[in-house]
PDB file of C-alpha atoms in Angstrom:
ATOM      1  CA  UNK A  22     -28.723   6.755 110.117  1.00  0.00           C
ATOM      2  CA  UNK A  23     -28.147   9.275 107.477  1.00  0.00           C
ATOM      3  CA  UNK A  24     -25.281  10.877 109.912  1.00  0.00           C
ATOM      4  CA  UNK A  25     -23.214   7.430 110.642  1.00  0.00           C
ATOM      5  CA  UNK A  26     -23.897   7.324 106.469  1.00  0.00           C
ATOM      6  CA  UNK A  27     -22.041  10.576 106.002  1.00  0.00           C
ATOM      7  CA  UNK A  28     -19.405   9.776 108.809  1.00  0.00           C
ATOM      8  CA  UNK A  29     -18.183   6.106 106.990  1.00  0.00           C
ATOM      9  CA  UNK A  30     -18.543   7.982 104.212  1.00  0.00           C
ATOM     10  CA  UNK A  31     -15.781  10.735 105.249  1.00  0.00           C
ATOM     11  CA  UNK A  32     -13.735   8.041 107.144  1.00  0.00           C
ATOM     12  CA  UNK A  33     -14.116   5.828 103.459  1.00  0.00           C
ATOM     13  CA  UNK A  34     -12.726   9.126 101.694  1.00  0.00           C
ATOM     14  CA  UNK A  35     -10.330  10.305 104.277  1.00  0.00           C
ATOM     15  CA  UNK A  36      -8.541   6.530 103.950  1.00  0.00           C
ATOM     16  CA  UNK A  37      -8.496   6.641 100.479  1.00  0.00           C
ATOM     17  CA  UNK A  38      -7.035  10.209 100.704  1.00  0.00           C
ATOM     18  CA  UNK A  39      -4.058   9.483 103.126  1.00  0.00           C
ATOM     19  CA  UNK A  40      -3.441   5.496 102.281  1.00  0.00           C
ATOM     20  CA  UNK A  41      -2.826   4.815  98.454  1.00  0.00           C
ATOM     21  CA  UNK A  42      -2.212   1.534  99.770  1.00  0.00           C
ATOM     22  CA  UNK A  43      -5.735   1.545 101.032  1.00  0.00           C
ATOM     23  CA  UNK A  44      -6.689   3.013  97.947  1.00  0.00           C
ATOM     24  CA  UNK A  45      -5.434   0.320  95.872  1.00  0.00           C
ATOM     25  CA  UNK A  46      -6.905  -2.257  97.957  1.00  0.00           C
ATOM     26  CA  UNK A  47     -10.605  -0.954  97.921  1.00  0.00           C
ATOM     27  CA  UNK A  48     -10.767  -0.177  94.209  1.00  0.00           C
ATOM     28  CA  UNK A  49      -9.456  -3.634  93.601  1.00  0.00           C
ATOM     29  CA  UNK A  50      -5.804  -2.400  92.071  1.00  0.00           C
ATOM     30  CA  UNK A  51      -3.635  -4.145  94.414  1.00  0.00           C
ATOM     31  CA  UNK A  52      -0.793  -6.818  93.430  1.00  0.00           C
ATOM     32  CA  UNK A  53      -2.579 -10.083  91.930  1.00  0.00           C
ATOM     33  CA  UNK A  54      -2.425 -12.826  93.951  1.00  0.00           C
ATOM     34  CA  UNK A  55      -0.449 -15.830  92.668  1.00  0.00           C
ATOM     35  CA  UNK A  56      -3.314 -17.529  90.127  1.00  0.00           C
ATOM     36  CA  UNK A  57      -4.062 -13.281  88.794  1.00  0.00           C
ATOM     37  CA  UNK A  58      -0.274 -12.870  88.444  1.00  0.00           C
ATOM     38  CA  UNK A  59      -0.189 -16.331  86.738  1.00  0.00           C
ATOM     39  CA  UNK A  60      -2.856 -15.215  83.781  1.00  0.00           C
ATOM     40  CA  UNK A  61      -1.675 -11.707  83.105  1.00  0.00           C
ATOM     41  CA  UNK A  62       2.007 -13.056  82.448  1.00  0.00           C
ATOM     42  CA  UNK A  63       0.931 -15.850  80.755  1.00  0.00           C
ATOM     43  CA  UNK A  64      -1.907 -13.539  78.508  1.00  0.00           C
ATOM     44  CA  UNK A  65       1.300 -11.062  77.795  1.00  0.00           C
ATOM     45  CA  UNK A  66       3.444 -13.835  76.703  1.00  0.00           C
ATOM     46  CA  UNK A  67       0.674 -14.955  74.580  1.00  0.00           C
ATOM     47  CA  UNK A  68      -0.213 -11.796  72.937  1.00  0.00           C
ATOM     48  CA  UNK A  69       3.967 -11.544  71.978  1.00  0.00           C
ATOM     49  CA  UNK A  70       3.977 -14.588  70.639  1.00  0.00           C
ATOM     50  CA  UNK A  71       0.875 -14.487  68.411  1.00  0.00           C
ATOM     51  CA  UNK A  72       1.494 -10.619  67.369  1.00  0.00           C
ATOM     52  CA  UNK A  73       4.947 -11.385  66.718  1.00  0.00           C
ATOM     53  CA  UNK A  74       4.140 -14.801  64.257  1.00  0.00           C
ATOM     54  CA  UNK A  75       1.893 -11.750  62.592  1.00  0.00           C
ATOM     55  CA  UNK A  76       4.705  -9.807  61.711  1.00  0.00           C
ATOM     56  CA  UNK A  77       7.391 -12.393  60.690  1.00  0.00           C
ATOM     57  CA  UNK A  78       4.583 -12.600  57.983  1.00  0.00           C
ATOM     58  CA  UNK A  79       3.392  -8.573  57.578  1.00  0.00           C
ATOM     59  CA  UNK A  80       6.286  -6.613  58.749  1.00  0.00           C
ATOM     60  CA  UNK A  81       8.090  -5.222  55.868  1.00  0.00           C
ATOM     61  CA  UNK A  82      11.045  -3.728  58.348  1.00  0.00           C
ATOM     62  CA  UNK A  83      14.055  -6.250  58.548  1.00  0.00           C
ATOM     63  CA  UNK A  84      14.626  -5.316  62.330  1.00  0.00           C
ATOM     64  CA  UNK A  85      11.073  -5.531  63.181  1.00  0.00           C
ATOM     65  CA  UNK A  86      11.524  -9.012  61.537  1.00  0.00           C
ATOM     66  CA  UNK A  87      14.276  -9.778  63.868  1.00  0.00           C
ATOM     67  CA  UNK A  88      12.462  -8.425  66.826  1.00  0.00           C
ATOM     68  CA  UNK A  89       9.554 -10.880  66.207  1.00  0.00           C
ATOM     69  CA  UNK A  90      12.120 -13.307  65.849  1.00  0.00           C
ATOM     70  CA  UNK A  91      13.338 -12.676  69.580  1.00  0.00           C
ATOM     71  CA  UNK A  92      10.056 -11.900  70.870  1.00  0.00           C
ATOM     72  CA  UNK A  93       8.805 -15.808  70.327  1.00  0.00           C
ATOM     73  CA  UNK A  94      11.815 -17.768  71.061  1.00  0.00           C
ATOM     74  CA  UNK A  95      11.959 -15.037  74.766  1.00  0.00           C
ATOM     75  CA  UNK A  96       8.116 -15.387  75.391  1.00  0.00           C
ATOM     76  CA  UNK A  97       7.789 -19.225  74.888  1.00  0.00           C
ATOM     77  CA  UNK A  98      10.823 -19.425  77.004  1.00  0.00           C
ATOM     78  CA  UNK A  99       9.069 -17.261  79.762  1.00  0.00           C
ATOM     79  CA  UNK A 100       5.755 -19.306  79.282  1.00  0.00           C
ATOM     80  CA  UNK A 101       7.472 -22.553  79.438  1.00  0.00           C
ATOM     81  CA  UNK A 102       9.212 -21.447  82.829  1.00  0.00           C
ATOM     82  CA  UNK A 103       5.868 -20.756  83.850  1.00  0.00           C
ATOM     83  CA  UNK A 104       4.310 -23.922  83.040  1.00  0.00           C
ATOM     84  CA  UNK A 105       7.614 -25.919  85.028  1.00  0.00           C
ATOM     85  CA  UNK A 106       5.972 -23.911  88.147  1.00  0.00           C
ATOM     86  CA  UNK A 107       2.436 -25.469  87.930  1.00  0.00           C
ATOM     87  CA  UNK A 108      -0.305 -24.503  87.399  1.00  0.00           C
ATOM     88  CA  UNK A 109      -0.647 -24.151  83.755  1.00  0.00           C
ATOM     89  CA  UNK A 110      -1.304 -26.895  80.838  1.00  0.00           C
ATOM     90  CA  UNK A 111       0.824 -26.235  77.900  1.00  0.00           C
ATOM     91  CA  UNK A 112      -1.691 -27.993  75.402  1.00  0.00           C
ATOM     92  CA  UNK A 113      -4.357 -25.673  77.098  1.00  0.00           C
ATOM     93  CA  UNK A 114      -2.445 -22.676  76.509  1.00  0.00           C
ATOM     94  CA  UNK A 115      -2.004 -23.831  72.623  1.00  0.00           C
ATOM     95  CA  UNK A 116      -5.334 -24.846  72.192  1.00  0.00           C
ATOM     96  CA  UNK A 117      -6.261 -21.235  73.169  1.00  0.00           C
ATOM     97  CA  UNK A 118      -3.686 -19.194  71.260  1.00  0.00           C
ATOM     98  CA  UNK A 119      -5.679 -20.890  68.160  1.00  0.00           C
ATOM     99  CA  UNK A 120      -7.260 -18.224  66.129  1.00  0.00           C
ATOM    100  CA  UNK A 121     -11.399 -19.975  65.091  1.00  0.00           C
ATOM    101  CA  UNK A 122     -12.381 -21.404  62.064  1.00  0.00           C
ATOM    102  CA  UNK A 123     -12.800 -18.000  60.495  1.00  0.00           C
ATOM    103  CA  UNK A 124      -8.823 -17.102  61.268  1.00  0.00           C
ATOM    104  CA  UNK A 125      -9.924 -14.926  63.561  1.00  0.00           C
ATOM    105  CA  UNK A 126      -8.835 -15.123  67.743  1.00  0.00           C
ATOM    106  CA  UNK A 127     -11.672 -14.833  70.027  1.00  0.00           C
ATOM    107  CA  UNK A 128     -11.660 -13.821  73.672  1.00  0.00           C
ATOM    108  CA  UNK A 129     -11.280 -16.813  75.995  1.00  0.00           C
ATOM    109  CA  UNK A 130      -9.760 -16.691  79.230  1.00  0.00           C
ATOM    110  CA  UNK A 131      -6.033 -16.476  78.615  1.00  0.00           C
ATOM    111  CA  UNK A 132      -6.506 -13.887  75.250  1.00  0.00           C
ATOM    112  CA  UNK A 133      -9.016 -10.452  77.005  1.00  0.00           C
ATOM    113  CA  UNK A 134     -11.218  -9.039  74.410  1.00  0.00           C
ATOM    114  CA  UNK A 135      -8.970  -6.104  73.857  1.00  0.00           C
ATOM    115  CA  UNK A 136      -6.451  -8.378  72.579  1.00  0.00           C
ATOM    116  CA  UNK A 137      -7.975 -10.509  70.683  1.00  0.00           C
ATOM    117  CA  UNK A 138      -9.270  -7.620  68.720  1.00  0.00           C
ATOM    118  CA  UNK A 139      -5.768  -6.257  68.454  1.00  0.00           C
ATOM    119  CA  UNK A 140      -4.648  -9.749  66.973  1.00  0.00           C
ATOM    120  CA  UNK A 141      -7.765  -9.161  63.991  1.00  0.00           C
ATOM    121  CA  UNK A 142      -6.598  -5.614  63.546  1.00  0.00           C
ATOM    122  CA  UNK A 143      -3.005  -6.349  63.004  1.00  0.00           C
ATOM    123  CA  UNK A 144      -3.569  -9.387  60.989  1.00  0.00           C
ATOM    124  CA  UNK A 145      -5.384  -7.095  58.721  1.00  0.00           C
ATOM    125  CA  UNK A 146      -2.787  -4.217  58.453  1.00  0.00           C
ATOM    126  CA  UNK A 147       0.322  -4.165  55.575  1.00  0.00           C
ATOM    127  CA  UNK A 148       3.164  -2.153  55.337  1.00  0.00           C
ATOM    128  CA  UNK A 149       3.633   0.982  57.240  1.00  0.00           C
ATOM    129  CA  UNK A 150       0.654   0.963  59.105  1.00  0.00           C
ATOM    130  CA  UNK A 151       1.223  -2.813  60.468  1.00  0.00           C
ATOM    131  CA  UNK A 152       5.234  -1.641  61.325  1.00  0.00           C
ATOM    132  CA  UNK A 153       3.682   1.067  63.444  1.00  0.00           C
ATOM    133  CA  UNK A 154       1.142  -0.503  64.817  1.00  0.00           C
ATOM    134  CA  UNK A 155       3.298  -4.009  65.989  1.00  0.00           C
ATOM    135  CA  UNK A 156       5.958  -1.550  67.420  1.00  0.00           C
ATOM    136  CA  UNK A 157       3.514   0.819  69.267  1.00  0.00           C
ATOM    137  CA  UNK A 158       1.181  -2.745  70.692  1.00  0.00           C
ATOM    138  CA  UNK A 159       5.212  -4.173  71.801  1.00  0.00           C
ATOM    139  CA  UNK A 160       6.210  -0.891  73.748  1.00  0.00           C
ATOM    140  CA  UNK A 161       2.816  -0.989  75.303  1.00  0.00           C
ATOM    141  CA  UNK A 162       2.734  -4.592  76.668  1.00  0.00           C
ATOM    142  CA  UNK A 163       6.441  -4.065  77.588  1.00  0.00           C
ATOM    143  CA  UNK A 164       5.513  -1.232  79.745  1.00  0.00           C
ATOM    144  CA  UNK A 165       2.449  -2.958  81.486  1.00  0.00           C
ATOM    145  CA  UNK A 166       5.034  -6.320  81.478  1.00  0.00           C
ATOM    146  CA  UNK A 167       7.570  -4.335  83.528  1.00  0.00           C
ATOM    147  CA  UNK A 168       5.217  -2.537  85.805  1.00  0.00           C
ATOM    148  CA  UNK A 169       3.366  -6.027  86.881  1.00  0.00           C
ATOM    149  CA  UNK A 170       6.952  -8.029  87.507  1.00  0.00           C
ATOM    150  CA  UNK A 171       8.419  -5.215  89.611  1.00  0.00           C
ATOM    151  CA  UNK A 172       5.009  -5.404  91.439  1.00  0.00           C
ATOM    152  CA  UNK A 173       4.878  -8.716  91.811  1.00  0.00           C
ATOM    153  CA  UNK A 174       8.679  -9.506  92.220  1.00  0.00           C
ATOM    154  CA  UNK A 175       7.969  -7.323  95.677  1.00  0.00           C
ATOM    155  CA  UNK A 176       4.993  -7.812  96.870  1.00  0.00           C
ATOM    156  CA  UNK A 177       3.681 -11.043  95.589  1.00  0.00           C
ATOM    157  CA  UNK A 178       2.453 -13.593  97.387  1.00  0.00           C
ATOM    158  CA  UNK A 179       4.196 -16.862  95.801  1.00  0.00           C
ATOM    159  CA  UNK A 180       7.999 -16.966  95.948  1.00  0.00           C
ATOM    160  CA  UNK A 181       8.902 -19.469  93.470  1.00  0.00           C
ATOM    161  CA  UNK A 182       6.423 -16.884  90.958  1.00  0.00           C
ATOM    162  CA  UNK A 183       8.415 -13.882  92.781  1.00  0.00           C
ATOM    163  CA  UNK A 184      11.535 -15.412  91.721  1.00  0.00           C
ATOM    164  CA  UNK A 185      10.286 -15.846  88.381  1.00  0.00           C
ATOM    165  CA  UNK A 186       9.227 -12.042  88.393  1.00  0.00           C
ATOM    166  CA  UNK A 187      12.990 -10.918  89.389  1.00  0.00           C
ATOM    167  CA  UNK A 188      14.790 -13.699  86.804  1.00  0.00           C
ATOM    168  CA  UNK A 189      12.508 -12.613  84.061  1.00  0.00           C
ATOM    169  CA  UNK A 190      12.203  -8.691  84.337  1.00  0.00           C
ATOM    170  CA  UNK A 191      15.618  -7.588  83.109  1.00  0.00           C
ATOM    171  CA  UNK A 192      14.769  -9.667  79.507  1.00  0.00           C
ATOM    172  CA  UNK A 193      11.574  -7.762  79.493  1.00  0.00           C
ATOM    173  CA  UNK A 194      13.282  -4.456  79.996  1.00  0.00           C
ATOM    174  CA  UNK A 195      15.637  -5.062  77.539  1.00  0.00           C
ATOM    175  CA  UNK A 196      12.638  -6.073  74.856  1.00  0.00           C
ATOM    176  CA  UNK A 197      11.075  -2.526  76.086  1.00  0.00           C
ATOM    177  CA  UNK A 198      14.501  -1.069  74.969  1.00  0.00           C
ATOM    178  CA  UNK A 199      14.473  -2.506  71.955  1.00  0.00           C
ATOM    179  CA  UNK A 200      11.069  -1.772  71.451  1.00  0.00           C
ATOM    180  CA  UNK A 201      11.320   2.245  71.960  1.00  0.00           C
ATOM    181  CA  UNK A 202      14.674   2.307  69.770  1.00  0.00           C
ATOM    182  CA  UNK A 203      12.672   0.747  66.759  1.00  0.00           C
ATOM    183  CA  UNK A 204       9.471   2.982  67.659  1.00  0.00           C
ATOM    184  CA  UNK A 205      11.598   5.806  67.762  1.00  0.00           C
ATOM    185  CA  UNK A 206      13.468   4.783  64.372  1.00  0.00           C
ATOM    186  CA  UNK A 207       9.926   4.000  62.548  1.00  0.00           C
ATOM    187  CA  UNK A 208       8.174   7.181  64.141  1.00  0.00           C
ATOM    188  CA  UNK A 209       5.854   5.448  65.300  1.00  0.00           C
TER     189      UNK A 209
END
């Protein structure tokens, strides 16, 4: 026993070694199936939306003004795209983009932990430190928006969402450009 334990385990290690397409697959990082790919674009869109209605209030940068600006009327265009592909309740996805009683957000299952904390933390920020901040959260979710819609936009496994992926990515690279230009101009 302890010998066929050692060889899976070599033959487990060797795979993982030589496929990274394996490797994906066993540690659970492969492409997210329609309903996964679903969430995480419609959790982005959220987080852009809500971060952004923080800074048309805290941002004390005209252009970072502006980018909020663009960043909810873009997102709630994306979102609503998504909805007119099934799947998704608008008044669900409202109800949960609600921060509690206390004005604070809450995980739930469109908003993770990690951003509903970042929501609290930039709600509480002013001035320089919210500008940096709201710039350096935007270049962030660009980058992990980009990465998941080229995935998905080639190897996902619903086409109408795969078309979605390719009609939506080159708006999300241009809010990454936009992003890094005003991260670069704030120092962030």
């Amino acid at each position: 026993p302890a010998m066929k334990l050692r060889l899976a385990t070599a033959l487990l290690a060797a795979t993982v070694l030589v496929s990274p397409v394996a490797a994906k697959e066993i540690l659970g990082l492969g492409t997210p199936n329609a309903t996964q790919f679903r969430a995480k674009a419609t959790a982005s869109d959220a987080f852009e939306v809500l971060s952004s209605r923080i800074a048309k209030t805290h941002a004390t940068d005209p252009e970072l003004k502006m980018f909020a600006e663009m960043m909810i009327a873009d997102h709630t265009k994306s979102t609503n795209a998504l909805i007119a592909l099934g799947g998704i309740s608008k008044a669900s996805l409202e109800t949960k983009m609600n921060p509690g009683n206390d004005g604070k957000w809450a995980a739930n299952d469109l908003l993770d932990s990690d951003h509903a904390n970042e929501l609290n933390s930039l709600n509480s920020k002013s001035n320089d430190d919210f500008n940096k901040t709201y710039i350096n959260d935007q270049v962030k979710g660009h980058q992990d928006a980009v990465a998941l819609l080229e995935d998905y936009a080639k190897n996902g496994d619903n086409a109408k969402l795969r078309d979605f992926a390719k009609k939506i990515l080159p708006t999300v690279k241009e809010h990454l450009a936009k992003a890094q230009g005003l991260q670069k101009k704030l120092g962030a």
